[in-house]
XYZ file of C-alpha atoms in Angstrom:
421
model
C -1.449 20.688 5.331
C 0.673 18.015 5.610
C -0.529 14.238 4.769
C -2.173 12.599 7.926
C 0.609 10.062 9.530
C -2.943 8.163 10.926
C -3.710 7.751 6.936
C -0.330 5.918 6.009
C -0.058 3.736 9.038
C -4.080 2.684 8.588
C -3.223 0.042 6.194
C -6.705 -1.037 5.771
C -10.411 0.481 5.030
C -13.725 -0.942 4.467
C -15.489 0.521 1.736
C -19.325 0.602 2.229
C -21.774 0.828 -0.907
C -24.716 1.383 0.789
C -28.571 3.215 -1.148
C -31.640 2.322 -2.405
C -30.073 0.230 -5.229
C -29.692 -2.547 -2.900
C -33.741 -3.085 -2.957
C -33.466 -4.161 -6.376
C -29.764 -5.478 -6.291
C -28.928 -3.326 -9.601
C -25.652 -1.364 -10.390
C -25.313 1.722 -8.352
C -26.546 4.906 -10.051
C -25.253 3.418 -12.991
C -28.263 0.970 -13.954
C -30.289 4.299 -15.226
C -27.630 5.686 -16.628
C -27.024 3.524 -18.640
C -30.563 2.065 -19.278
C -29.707 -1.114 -17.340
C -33.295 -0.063 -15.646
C -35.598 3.070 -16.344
C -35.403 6.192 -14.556
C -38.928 5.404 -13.051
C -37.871 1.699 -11.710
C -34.738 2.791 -10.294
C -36.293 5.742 -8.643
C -39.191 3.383 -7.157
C -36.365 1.451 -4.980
C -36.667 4.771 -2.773
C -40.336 2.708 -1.478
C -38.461 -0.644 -0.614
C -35.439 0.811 1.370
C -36.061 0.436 4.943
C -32.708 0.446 7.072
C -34.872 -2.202 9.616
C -31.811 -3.878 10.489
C -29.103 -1.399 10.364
C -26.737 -1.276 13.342
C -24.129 0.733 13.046
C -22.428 -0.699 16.073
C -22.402 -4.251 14.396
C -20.572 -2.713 11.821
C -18.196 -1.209 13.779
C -17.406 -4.083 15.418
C -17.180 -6.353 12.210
C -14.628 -2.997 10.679
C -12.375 -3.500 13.751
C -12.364 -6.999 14.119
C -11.187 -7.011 10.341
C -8.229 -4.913 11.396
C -9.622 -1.886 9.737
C -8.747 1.511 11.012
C -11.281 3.609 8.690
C -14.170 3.094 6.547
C -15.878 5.050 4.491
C -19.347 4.973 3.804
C -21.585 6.250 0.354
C -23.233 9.136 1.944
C -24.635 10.088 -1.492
C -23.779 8.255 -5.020
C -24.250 9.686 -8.439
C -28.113 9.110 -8.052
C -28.674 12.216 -5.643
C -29.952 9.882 -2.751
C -28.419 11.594 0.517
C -27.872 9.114 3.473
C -28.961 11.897 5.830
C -31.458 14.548 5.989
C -30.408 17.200 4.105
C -31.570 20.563 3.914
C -30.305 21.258 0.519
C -32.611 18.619 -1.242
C -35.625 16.030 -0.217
C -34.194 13.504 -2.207
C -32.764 11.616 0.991
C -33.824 8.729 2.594
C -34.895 10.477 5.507
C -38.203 12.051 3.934
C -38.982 9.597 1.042
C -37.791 6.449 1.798
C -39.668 4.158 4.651
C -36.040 4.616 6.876
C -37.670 7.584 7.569
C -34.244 8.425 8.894
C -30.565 10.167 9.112
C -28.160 6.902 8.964
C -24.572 9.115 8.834
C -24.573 9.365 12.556
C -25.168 6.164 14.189
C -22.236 5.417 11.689
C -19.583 7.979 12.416
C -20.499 7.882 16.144
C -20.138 3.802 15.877
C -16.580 4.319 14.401
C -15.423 6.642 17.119
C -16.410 4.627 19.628
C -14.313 1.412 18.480
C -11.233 4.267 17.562
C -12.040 4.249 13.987
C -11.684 7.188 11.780
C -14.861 8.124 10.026
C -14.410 8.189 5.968
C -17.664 9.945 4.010
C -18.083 9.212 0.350
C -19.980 12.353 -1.794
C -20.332 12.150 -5.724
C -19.820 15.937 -7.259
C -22.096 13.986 -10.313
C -25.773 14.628 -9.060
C -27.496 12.680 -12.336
C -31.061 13.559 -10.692
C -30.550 17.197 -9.805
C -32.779 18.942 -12.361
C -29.576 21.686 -12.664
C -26.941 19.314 -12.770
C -26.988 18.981 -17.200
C -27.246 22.779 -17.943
C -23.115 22.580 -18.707
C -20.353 20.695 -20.753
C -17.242 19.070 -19.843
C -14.883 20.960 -22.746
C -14.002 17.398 -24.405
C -16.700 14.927 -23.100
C -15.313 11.135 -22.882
C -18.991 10.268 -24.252
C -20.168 10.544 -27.921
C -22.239 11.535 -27.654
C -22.282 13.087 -23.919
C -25.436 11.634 -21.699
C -28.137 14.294 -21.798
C -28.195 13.163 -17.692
C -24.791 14.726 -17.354
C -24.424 17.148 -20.059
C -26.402 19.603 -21.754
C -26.565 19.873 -25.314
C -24.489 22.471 -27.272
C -25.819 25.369 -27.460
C -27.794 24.936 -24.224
C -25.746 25.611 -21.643
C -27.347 27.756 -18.586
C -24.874 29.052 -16.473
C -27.010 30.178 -13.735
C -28.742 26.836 -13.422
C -24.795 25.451 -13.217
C -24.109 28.312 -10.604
C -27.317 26.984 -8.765
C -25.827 23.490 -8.845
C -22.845 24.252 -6.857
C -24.551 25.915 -4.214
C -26.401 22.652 -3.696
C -23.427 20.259 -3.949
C -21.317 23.198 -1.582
C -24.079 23.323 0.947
C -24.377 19.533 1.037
C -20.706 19.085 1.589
C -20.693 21.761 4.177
C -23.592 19.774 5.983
C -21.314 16.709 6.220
C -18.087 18.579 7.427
C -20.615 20.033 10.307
C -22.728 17.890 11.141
C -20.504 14.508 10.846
C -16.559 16.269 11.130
C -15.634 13.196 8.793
C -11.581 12.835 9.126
C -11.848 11.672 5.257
C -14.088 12.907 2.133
C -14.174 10.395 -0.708
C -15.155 12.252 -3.699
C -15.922 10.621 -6.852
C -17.696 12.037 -10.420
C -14.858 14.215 -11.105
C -14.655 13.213 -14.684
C -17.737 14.799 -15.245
C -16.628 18.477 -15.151
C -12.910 20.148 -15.101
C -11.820 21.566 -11.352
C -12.403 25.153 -12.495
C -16.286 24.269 -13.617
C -16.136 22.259 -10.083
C -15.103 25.513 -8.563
C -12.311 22.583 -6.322
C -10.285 25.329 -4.646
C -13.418 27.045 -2.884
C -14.898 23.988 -2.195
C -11.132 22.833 -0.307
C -11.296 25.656 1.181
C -14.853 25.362 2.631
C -14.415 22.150 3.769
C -10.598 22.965 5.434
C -12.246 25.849 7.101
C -14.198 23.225 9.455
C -11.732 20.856 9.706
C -8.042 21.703 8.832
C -6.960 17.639 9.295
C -9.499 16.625 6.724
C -7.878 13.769 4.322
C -8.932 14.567 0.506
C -8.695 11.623 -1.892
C -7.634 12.265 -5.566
C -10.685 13.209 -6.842
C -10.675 16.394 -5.913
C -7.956 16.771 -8.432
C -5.115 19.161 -7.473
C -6.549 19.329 -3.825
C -6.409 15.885 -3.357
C -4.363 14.152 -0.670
C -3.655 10.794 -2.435
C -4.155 8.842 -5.337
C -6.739 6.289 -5.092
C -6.739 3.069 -8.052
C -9.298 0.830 -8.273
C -9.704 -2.821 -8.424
C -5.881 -4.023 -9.348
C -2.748 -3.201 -7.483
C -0.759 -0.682 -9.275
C 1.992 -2.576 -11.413
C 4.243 0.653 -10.106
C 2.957 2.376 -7.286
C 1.794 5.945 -6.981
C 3.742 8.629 -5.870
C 2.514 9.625 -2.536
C 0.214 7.908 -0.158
C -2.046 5.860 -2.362
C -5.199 3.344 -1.526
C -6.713 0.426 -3.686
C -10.538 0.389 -3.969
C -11.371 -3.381 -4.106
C -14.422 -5.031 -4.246
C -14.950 -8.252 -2.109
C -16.968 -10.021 -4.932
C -17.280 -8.262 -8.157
C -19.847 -5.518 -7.282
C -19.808 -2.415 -5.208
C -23.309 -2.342 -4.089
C -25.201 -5.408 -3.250
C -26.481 -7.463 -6.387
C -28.324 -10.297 -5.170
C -26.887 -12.402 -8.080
C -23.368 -11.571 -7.581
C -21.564 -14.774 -5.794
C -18.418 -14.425 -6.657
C -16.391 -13.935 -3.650
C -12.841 -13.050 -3.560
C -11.473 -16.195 -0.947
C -9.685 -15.143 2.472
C -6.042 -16.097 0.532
C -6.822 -14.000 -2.392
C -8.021 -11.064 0.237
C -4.794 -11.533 1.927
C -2.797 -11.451 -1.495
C -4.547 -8.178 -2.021
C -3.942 -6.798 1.040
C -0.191 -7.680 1.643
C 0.901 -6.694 -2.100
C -0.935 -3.511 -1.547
C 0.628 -2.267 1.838
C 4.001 -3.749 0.379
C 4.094 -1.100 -2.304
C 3.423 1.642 0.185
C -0.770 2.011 0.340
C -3.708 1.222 2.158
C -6.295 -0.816 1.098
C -9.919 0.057 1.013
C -11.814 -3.220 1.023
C -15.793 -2.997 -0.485
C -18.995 -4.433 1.381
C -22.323 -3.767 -0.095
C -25.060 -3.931 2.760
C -28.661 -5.128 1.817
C -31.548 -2.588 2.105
C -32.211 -3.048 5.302
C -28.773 -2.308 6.714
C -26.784 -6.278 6.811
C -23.882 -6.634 5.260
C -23.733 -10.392 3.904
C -22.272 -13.467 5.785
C -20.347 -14.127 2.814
C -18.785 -10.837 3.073
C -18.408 -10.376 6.616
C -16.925 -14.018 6.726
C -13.979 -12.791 4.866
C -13.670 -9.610 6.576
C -13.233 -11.713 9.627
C -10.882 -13.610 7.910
C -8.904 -11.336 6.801
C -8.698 -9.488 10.282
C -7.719 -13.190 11.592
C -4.821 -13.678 9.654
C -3.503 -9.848 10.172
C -3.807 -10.389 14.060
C -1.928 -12.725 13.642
C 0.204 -10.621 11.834
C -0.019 -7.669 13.254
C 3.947 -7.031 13.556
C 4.591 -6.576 9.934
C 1.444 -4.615 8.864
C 0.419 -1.518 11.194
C 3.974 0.899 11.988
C 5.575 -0.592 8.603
C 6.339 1.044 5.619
C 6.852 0.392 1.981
C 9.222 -3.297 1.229
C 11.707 -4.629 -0.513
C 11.608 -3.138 -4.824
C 10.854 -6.125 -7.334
C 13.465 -9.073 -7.933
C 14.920 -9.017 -3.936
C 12.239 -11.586 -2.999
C 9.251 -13.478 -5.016
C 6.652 -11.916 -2.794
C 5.644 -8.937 -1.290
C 7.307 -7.306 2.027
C 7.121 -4.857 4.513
C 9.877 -2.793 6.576
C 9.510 -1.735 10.188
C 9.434 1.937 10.652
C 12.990 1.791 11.882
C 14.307 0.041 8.786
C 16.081 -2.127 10.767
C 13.302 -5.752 10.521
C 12.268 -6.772 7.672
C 8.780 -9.289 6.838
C 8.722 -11.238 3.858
C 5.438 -13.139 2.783
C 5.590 -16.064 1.388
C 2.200 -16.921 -0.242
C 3.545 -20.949 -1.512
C 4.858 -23.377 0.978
C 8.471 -22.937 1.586
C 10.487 -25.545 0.168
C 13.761 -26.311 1.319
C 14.339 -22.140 1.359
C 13.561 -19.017 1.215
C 15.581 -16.380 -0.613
C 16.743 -12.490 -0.693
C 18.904 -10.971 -3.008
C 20.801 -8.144 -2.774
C 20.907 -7.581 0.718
C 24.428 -5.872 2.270
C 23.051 -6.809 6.382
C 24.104 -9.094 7.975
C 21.168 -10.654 9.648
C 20.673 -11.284 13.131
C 17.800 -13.374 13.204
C 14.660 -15.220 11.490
C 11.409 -16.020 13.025
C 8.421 -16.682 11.999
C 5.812 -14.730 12.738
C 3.025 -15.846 14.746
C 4.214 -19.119 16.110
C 8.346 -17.446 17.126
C 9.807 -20.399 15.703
C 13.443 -19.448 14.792
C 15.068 -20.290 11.463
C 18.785 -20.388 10.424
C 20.253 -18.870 7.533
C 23.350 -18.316 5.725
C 24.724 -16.400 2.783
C 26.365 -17.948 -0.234
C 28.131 -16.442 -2.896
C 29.217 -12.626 -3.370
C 31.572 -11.143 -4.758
C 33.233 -7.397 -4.175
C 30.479 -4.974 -3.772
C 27.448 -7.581 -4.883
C 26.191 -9.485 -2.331
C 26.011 -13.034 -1.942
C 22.596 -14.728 -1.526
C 20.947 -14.751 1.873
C 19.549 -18.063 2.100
C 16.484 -18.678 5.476
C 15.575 -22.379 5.965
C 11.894 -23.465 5.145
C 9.790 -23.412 8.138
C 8.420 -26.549 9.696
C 4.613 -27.550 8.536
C 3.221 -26.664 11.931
C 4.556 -22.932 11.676
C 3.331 -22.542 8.218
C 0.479 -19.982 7.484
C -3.108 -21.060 5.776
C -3.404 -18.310 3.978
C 0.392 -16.783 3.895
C 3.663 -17.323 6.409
C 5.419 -14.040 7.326
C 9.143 -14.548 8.009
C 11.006 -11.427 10.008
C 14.280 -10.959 9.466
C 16.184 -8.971 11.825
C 18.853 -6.912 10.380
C 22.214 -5.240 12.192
C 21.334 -2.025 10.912
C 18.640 -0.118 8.604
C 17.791 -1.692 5.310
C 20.819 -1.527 2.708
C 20.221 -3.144 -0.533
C 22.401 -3.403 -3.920
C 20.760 -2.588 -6.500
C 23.672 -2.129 -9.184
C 24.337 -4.437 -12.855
C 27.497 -6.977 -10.767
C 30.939 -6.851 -12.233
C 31.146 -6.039 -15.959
């Protein structure tokens, strides 16, 4: 199938870390693999997660007024804890954990109703599932391997491996049925190669109940596009792409984590992402009981501000000007014919672009109108001069970054050659 044009044109996601590790605040599945916590703590969050103030339609509402068009939500991390109730296991919150509840619903029927696309987050790892270490990745990237992940040499059981997969299959299948996510966000791939993941049945299962389900990269050669985490790519994927980005510096809530990436830095993020072609997938970690935190949903608000105000050069654009045309990101309308620079400094005096063979008809600014002039200096044969656009006025400058739109008199041609030898 072909990728999903809603996918490329989304531009931005909110990533939701949401499980029983935000009772304690600890490290998401991680904290017992690692020994961070024992088994037996980490396991006795299940008593303290209670979902008492989880509305989904808050959420919603917070997603869209962030300018989000997806988000994609943990239904079960690395730790086995299923977000609904599943018939494949008991480890969900619905029968052990006071939520006493399925919480996948209220959230995908939430998105739909604001025109979001639903996004569903599944871990192939299962590091609770008492059949999940009775195989071997060929060459482990442990040494030694976990004995939660791995079983010993020697001691593999292939029927309790072939027993595994029905599990994680039939769980999968449950969320393509019951939920018809438009997006599956796998994750734990490392774990196992795609042929021990059995990938191309489990593609095929999911296709089979929805052909227009998006696939991220961790389904390995079934995957639909790559997805980097927490840095934009110095070169950009091939392909659609998202960043995975964190609003402070954890994915789950951690009661001690305060460090908060700041509305300009969000908006840095986000415009050097979608100017190198991807989306960005922006974190939130809930508490237990179902709030996401002011600090967080302050910036997501924010954010959302600053791209409604915006809007013009983010949603129907596509991948900017290469590196060394302008000192800042950009964006290009769809017909290749406007183009938005940011500008994430205060203009002074001007604002340049190299390279470029239009002749442009116009510069405004966006979100105040206020035209600019411009000229062109320089040039000689087939290199360009120097397209020169006057510094806007203080009053149409941006707080966070000022996004000038340069109309061209015909689709995008830049030089991109050595000059005259």
């Amino acid at each position: 199938m072909p990728m999903q044009p809603w996918f490329r044109d989304a531009k931005l996601g909110i990533f939701v870390h949401w499980g029983v590790y935000a009772v304690d605040g600890v490290p998401e599945s991680w904290s017992f693999y690692t020994g961070q916590v024992s088994h037996e703590q980490y396991m006795k969050q299940l008593d303290g997660f209670t979902a008492s103030r989880y509305d989904p339609r808050a959420w919603a509402d917070l997603f869209a007024r962030a300018g989000a068009r997806y988000a994609v939500l943990t239904a079960r991390h690395h730790d086995g804890v299923a977000l609904w109730d599943s018939a494949h296991s008991d480890l969900n919150v619905a029968r052990r954990t006071p939520a006493g509840r399925d919480l996948i619903a209220g959230y995908a029927d939430a998105l739909r109703e604001r025109g979001l696309r639903v996004g569903l987050y599944y871990s192939h790892s299962d590091w609770n599932h008492p059949d999940y270490a009775s195989t071997r990745h060929p060459a482990p990237d442990e040494d030694p391997p976990n004995p939660l992940a791995h079983a010993r040499p020697g001691e593999e059981d292939p029927a309790a491996w072939a027993r595994f997969l029905a599990y994680r299959d039939g769980q999968v299948g449950e969320l393509v049925d019951r939920f018809r996510p438009d997006l599956l966000w796998f994750d734990g791939e490392w774990e196992r190669t795609e042929e021990q993941w059995g990938l191309h049945a489990l593609a095929a299962r999911i296709l089979a109940g929805n052909p227009e389900t998006v696939l991220n990269a961790r389904m390995l050669s079934h995957g639909d596009y790559a997805t980097p985490e927490q840095g934009v790519p110095l070169q950009a994927p091939d392909g659609p792409w998202e960043l995975c980005l964190t609003v402070n510096d954890s994915w789950g809530f951690q009661h001690r984590d305060h460090d908060h990436k700041s509305v300009r830095q969000l908006v840095r993020h986000f415009t050097e992402t979608i100017g190198a072609g991807g989306n960005l997938l922006l974190d939130v970690g809930p508490r237990e009981d179902g709030t996401i935190p002011a600090e967080q949903a302050e910036r997501l608000a924010g954010l959302g501000a600053w791209i409604g105000r915006h809007a013009e050069a983010v949603y129907g654009t596509v991948t900017g000007l290469p590196p060394g045309h302008h000192y800042g990101p950009s964006t290009l309308s769809a017909d290749r014919r406007t183009l938005y620079l940011v500008c994430f400094d205060v203009p002074r005096e001007t604002v340049s672009v190299r390279g470029l063979r239009n002749r442009v008809r116009r510069v405004s600014v966006l979100g105040t109108g206020a035209e600019l002039g411009h000229r062109v200096t320089g040039g000689l044969h087939e290199v360009p001069g120097v397209t020169w656009l006057d510094a806007p006025a203080a009053g149409d400058v941006d707080e966070y970054a000022t996004v000038l739109a340069l109309e061209l008199d015909g689709e995008l041609d830049l030089y991109r050659g050595t000059g005259r030898s």
